Short mmCIF file of C-alpha atoms and ligand atoms in Angstrom, two decimals:
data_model
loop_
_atom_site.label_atom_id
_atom_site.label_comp_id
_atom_site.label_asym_id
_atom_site.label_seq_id
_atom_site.Cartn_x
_atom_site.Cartn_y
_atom_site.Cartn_z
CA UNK A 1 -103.58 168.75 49.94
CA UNK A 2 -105.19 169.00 53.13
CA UNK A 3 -103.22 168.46 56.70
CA UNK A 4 -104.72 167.69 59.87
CA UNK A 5 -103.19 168.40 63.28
CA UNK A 6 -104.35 167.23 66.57
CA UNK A 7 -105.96 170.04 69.09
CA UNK A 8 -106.33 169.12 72.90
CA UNK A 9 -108.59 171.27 74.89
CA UNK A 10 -107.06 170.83 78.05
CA UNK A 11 -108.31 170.41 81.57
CA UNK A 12 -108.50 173.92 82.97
CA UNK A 13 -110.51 175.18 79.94
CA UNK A 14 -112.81 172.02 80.23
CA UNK A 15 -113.52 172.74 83.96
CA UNK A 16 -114.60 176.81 83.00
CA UNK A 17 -116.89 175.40 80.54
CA UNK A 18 -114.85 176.76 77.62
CA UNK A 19 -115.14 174.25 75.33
CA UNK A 20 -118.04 175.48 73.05
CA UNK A 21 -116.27 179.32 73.14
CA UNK A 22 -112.73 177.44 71.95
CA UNK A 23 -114.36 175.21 69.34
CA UNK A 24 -116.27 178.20 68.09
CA UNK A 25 -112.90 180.04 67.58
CA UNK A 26 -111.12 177.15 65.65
CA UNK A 27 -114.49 176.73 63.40
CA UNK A 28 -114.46 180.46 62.57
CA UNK A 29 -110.83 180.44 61.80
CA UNK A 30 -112.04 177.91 58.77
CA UNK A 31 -110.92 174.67 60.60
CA UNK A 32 -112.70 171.44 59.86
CA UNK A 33 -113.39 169.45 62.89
CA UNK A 34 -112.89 165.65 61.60
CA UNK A 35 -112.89 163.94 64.68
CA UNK A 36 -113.80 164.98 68.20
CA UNK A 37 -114.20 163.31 72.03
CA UNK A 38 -113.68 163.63 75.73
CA UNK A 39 -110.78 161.55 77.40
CA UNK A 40 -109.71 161.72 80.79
CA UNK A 41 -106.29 160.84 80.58
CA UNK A 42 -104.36 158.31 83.64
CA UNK A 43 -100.98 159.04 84.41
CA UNK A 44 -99.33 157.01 82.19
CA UNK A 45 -101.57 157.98 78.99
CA UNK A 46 -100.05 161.30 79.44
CA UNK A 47 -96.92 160.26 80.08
CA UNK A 48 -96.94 158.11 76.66
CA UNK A 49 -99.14 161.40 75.02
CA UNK A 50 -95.75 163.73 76.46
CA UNK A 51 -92.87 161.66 76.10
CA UNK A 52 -91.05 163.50 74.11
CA UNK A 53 -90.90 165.62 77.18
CA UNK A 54 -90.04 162.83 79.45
CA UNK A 55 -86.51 164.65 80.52
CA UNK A 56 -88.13 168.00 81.14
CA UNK A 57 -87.93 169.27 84.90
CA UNK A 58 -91.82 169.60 83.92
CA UNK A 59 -92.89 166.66 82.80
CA UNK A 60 -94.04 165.05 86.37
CA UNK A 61 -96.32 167.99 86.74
CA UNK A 62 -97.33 168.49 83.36
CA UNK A 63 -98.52 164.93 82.94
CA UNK A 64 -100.51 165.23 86.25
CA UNK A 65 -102.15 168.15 85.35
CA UNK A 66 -103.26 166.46 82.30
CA UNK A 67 -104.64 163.58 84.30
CA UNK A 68 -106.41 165.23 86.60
CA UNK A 69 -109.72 165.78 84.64
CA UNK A 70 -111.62 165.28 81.40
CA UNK A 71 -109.83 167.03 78.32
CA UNK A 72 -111.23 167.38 74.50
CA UNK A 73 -109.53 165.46 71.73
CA UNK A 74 -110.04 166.60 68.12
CA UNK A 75 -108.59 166.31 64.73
CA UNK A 76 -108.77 169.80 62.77
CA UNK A 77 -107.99 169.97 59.30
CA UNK A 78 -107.38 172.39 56.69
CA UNK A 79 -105.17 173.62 54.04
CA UNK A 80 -102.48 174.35 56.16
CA UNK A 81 -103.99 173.09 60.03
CA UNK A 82 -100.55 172.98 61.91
CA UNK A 83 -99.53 176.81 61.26
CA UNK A 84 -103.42 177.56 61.43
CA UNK A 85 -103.94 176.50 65.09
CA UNK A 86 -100.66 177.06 66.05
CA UNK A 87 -101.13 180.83 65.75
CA UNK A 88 -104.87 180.04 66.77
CA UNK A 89 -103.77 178.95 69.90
CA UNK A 90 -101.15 181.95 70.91
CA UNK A 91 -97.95 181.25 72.24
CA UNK A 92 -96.56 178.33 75.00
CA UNK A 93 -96.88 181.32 77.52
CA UNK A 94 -99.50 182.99 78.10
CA UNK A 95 -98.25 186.59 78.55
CA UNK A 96 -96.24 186.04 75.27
CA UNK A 97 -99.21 185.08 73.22
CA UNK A 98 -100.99 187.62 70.96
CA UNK A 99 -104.13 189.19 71.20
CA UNK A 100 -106.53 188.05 70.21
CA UNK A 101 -104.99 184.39 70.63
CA UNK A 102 -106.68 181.37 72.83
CA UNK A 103 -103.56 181.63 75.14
CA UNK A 104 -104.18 185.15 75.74
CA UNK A 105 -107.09 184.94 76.64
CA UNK A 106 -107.94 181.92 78.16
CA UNK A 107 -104.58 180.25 79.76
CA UNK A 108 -104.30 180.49 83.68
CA UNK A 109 -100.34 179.91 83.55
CA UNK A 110 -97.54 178.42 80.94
CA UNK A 111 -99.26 174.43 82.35
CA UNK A 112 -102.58 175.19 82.56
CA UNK A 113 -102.54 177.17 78.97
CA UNK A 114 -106.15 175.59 77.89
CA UNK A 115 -105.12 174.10 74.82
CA UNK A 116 -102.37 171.81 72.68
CA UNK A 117 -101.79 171.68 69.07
CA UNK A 118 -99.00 169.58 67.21
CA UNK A 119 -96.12 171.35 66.16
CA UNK A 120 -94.96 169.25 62.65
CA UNK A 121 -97.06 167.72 59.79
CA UNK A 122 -94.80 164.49 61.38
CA UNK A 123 -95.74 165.07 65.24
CA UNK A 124 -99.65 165.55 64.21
CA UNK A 125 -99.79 162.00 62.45
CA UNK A 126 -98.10 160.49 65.46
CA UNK A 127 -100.52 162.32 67.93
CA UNK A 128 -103.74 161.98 65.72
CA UNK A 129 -102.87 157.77 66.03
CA UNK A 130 -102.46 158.16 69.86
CA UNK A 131 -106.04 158.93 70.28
CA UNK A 132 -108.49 157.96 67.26
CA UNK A 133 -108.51 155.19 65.02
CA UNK A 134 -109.63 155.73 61.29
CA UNK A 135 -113.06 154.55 61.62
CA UNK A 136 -112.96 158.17 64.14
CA UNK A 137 -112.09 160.43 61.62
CA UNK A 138 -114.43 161.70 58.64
CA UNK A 139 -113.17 162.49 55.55
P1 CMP B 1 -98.25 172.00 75.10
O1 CMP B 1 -98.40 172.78 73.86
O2 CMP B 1 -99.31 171.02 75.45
O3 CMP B 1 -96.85 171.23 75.05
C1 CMP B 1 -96.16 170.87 76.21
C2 CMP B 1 -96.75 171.45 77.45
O4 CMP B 1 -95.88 171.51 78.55
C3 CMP B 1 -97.09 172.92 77.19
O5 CMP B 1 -98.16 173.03 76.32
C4 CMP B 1 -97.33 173.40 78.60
O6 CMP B 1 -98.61 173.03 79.09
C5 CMP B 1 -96.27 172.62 79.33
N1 CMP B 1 -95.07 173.41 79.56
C6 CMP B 1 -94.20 173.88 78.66
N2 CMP B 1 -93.20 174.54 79.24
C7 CMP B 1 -93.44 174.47 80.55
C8 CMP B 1 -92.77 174.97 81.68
N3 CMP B 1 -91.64 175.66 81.58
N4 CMP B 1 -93.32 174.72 82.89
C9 CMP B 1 -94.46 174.00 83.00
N5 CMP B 1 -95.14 173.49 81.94
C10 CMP B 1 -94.63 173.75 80.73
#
């Protein structure tokens, strides 16, 4: 059965024009792109997008980092998309990621680290409904 998983490219890698050179990556990888759109995020989209991290010392400037410009939403699927991305994108921080990674060798620091990806089959579903509706997303 296929999975999907959300991917956010995030603000820094939208202002160096890296969108084309991530989406590239996460086509060749054998990723489906099902849905796909800009959002520019207020405050308190990504606070509701981040809650779960609501108690982290981070989360004030996380969430206004993600506000402050135009990000890429998309819904990736494959076989097994969460894993799949997930080592895609390289680890949380950047100088722990792999080569080879998105992380590595896009992401300015551990906030600005150019992309997101959902972490559970569970936290994808709930993330994929935060931003597209079903008439979005192609089967
Ligand atoms: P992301 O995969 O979008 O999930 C939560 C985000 O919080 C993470 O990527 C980083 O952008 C950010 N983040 C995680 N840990 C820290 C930290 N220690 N300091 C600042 N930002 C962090």
């Amino acid at each position: 059965m296929a999975q999907q998983t959300l991917a956010i490219i995030k603000p820094d890698a939208i202002e160096r024009n890296l969108m084309g050179e991530i989406l590239k990556r996460i086509e060749a990888t054998g990723l489906r792109v099902r849905a796909l759109k800009m959002v520019h995020m207020d405050k308190e989209q990504a606070k509701g997008f981040y809650a779960v991290h609501s108690d982290k010392p981070f989360f004030d400037s996380l969430t206004d980092y993600m506000s402050s410009g135009p990000a890429a939403v998309a819904v990736l699927e494959a076989e097994n998309a969460v894993d799949a991305y997930r080592s895609l994108m390289g680890a949380t921080k950047p100088e722990e990621a792999e080569v080879g990674t998105i992380r590595k060798e896009f992401a300015l620091d551990i906030e600005k680290n150019s992309v997101h990806g959902s972490d559970s089959p569970e936290n994808a579903e709930r993330e994929i409904n935060y931003f597209f509706n079903q008439l979005e997303i192609v089967n």
